[in-house]
PDB file of C-alpha atoms in Angstrom:
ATOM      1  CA  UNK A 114       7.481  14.670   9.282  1.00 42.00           C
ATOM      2  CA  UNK A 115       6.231  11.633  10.757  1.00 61.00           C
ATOM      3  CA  UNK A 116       5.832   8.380   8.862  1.00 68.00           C
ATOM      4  CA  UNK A 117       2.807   6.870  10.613  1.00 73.00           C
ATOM      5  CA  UNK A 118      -0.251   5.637   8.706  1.00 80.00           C
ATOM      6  CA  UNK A 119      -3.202   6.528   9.361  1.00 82.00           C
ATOM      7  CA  UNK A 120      -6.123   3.885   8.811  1.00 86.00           C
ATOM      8  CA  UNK A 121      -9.952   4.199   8.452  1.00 88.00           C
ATOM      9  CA  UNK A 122     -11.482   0.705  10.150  1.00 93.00           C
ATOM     10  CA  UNK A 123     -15.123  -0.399   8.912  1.00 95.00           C
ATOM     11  CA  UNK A 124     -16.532  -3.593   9.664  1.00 95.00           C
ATOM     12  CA  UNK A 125     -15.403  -6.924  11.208  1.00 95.00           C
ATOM     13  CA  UNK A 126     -14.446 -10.038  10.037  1.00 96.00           C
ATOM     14  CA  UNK A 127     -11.369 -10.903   7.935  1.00 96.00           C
ATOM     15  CA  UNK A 128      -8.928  -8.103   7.330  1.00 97.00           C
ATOM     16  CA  UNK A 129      -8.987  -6.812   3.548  1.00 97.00           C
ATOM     17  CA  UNK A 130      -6.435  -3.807   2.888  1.00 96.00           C
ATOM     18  CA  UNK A 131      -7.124  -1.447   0.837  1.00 96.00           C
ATOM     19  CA  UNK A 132      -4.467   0.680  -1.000  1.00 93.00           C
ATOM     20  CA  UNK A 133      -5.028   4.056  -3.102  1.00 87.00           C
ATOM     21  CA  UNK A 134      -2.365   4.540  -5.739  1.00 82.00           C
ATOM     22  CA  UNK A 135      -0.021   7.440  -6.088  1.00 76.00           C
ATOM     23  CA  UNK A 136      -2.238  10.697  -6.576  1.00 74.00           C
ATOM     24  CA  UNK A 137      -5.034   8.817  -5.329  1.00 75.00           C
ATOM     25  CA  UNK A 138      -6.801   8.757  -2.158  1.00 77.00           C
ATOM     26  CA  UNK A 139      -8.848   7.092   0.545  1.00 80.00           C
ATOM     27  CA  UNK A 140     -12.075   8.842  -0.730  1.00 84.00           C
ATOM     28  CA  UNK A 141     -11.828   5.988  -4.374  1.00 86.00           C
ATOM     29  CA  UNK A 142     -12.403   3.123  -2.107  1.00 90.00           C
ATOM     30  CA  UNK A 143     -16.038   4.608  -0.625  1.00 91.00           C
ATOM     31  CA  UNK A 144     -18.349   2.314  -2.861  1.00 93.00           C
ATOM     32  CA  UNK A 145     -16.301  -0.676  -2.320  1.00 92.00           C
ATOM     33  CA  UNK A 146     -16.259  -0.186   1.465  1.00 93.00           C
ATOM     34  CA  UNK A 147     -19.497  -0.204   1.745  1.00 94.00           C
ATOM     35  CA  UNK A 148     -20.615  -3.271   0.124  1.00 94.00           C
ATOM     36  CA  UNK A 149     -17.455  -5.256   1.950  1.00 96.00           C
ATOM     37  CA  UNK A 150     -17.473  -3.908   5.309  1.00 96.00           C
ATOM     38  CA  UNK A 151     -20.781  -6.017   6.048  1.00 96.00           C
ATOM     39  CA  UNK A 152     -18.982  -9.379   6.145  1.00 96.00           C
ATOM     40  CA  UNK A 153     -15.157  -7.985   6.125  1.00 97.00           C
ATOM     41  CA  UNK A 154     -12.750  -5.594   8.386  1.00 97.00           C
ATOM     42  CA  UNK A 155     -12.080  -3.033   5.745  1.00 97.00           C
ATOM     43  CA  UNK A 156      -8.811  -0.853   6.198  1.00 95.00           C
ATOM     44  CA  UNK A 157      -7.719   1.922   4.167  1.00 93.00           C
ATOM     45  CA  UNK A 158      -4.609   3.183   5.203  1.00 90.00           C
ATOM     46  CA  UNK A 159      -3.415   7.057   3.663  1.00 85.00           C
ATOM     47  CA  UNK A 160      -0.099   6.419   2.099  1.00 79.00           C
ATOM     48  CA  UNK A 161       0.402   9.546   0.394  1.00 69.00           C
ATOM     49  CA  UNK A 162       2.593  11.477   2.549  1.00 62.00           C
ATOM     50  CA  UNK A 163       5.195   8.462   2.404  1.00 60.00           C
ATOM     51  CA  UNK A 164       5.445   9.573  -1.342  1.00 58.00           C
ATOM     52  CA  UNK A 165       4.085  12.612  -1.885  1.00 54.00           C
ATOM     53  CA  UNK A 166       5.541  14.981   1.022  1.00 57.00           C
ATOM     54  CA  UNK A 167       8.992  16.935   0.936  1.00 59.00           C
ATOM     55  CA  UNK A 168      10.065  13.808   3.572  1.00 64.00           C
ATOM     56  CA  UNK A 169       8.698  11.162   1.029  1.00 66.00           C
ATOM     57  CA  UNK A 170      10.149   7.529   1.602  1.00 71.00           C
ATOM     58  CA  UNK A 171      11.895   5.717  -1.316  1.00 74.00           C
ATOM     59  CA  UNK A 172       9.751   2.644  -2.574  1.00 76.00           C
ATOM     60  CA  UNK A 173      11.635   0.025  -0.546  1.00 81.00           C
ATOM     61  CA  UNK A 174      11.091   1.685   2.770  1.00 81.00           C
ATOM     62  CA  UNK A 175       7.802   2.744   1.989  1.00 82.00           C
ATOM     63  CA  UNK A 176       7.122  -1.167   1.854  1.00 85.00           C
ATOM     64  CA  UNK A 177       8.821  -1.705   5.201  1.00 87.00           C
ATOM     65  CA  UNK A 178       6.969   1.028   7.089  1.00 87.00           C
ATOM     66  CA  UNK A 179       3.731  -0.313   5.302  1.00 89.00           C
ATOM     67  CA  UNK A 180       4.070  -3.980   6.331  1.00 92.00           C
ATOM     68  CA  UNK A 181       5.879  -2.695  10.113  1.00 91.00           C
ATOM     69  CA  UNK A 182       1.824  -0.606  10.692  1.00 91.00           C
ATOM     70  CA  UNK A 183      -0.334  -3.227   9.572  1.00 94.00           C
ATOM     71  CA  UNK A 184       2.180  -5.763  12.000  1.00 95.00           C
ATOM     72  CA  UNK A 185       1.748  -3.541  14.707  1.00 93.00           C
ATOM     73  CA  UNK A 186      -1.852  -2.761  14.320  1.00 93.00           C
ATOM     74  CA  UNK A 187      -3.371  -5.903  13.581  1.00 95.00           C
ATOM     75  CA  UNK A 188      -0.499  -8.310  14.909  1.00 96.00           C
ATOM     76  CA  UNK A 189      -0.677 -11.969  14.298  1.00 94.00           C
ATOM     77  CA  UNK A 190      -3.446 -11.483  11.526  1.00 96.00           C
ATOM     78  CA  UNK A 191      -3.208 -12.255   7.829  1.00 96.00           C
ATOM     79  CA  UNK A 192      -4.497  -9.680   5.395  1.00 96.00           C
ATOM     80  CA  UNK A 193      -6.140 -10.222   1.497  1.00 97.00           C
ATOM     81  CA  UNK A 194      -4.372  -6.875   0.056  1.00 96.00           C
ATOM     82  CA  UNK A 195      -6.161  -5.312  -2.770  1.00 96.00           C
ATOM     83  CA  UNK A 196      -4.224  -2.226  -4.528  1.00 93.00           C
ATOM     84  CA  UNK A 197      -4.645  -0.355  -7.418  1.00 90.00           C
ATOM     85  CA  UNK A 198      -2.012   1.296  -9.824  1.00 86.00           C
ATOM     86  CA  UNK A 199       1.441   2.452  -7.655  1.00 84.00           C
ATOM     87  CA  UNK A 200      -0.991   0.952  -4.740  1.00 88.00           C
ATOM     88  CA  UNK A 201      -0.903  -2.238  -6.560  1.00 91.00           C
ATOM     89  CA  UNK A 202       2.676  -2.015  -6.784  1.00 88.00           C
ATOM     90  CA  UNK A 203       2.909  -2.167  -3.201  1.00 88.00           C
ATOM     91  CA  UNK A 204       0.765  -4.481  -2.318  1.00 91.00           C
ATOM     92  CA  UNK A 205       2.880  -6.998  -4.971  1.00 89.00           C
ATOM     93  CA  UNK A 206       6.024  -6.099  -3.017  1.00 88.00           C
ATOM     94  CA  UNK A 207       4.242  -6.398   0.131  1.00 89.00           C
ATOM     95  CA  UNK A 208       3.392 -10.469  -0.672  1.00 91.00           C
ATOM     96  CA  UNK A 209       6.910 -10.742  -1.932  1.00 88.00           C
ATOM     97  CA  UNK A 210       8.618  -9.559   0.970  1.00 90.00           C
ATOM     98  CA  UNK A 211       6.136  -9.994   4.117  1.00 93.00           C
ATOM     99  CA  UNK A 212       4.135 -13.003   2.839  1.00 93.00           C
ATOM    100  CA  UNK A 213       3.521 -13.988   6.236  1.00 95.00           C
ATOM    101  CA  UNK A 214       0.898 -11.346   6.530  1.00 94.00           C
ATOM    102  CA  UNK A 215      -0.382 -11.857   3.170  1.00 96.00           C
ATOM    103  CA  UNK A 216      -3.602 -14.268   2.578  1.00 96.00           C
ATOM    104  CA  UNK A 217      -4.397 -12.892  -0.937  1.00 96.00           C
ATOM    105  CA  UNK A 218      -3.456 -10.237  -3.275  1.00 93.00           C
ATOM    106  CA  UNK A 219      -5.727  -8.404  -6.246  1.00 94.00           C
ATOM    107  CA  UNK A 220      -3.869  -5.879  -8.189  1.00 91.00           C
ATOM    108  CA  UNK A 221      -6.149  -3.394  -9.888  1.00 89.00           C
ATOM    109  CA  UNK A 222      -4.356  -1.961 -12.555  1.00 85.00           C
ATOM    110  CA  UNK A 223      -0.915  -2.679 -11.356  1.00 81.00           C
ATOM    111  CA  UNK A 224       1.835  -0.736 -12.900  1.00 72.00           C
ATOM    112  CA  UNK A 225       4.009  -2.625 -15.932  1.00 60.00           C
ATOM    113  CA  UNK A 226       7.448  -4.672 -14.943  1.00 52.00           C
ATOM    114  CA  UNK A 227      10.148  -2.517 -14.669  1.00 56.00           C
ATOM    115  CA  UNK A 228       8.057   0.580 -14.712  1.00 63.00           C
ATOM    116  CA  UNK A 229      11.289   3.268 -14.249  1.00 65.00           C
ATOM    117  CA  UNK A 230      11.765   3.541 -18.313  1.00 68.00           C
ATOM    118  CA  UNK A 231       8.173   4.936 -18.570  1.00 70.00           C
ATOM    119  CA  UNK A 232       7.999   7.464 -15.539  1.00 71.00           C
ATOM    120  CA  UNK A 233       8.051  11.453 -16.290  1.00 72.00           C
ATOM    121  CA  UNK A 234       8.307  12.373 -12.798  1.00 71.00           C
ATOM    122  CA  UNK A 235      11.989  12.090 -11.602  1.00 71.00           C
ATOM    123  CA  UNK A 236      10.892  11.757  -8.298  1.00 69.00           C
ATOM    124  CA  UNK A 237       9.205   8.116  -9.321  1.00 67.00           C
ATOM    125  CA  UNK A 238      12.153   6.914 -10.695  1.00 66.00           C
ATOM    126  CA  UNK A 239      14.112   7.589  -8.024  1.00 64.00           C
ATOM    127  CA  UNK A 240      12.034   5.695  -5.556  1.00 61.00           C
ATOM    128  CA  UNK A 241      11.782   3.152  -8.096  1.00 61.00           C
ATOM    129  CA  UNK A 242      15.817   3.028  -8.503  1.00 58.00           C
ATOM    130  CA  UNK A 243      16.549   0.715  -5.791  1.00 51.00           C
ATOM    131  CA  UNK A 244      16.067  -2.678  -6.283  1.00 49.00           C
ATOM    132  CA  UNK A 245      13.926  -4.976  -3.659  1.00 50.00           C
ATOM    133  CA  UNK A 246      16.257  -7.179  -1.814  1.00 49.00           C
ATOM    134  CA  UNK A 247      14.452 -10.035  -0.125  1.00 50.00           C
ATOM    135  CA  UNK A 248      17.421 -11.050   1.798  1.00 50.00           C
ATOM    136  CA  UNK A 249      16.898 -14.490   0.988  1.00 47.00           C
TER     137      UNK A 249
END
């Protein structure tokens, strides 16, 4: 399976990011597009087959592949990243590790601090199992 993202582009203007959370999809963000995409470039990538599919990406790499597409589609440009639940989660590890490309963060909903101890699903704990290493 391939790992590209797929993006839906309304608007011009600064670039504001908009990221589902797990189980969600690009379809939550319609009223919110609408009223920013007059005086922003709203994006809202699909990043559900990077954890949902039988090829799905542990959280660490799903980062990396997240912050590689929005370099490669929108290089030298800053983004304000707004996330919500395991989207939120992202977009925190996305300012932490590629703040370069990060103007501004809003978390909506953002999972707790060490969030392993209270998933059901396996599968979320094991993405969740490797720590972020900022190689600083």
């Amino acid at each position: 399976m391939s790992h590209r993202i797929q993006y839906r582009l309304f608007g011009e203007g600064e670039l504001v990011v908009l990221v589902h959370g797990y189980g969600g999809s690009v379809h939550q963000w319609t009223k919110i597009k609408d009223q920013l995409q007059n005086s922003f470039q709203v994006v809202i990538p699909n990043l559900s087959h990077l954890y949902m599919s039988h090829d799905k990406l542990l959280f660490t790499v799903q980062v990396a592949k997240f912050a590689m597409s929005l370099k490669e589609k929108f290089p030298g440009r800053r983004v304000h990243l707004v996330g919500t639940s395991y989207g939120a989660a992202i977009c925190w590890a996305m300012a932490s590790l590629h703040s370069e490309i990060v103007q501004s963060m809003s978390l909506i909903n953002p999972m707790v601090p060490n969030p392993i101890q209270y998933f059901v699903p396996p599968e979320l704990r094991y993405f969740f199992d490797l720590p972020i290493v900022t190689g600083k």
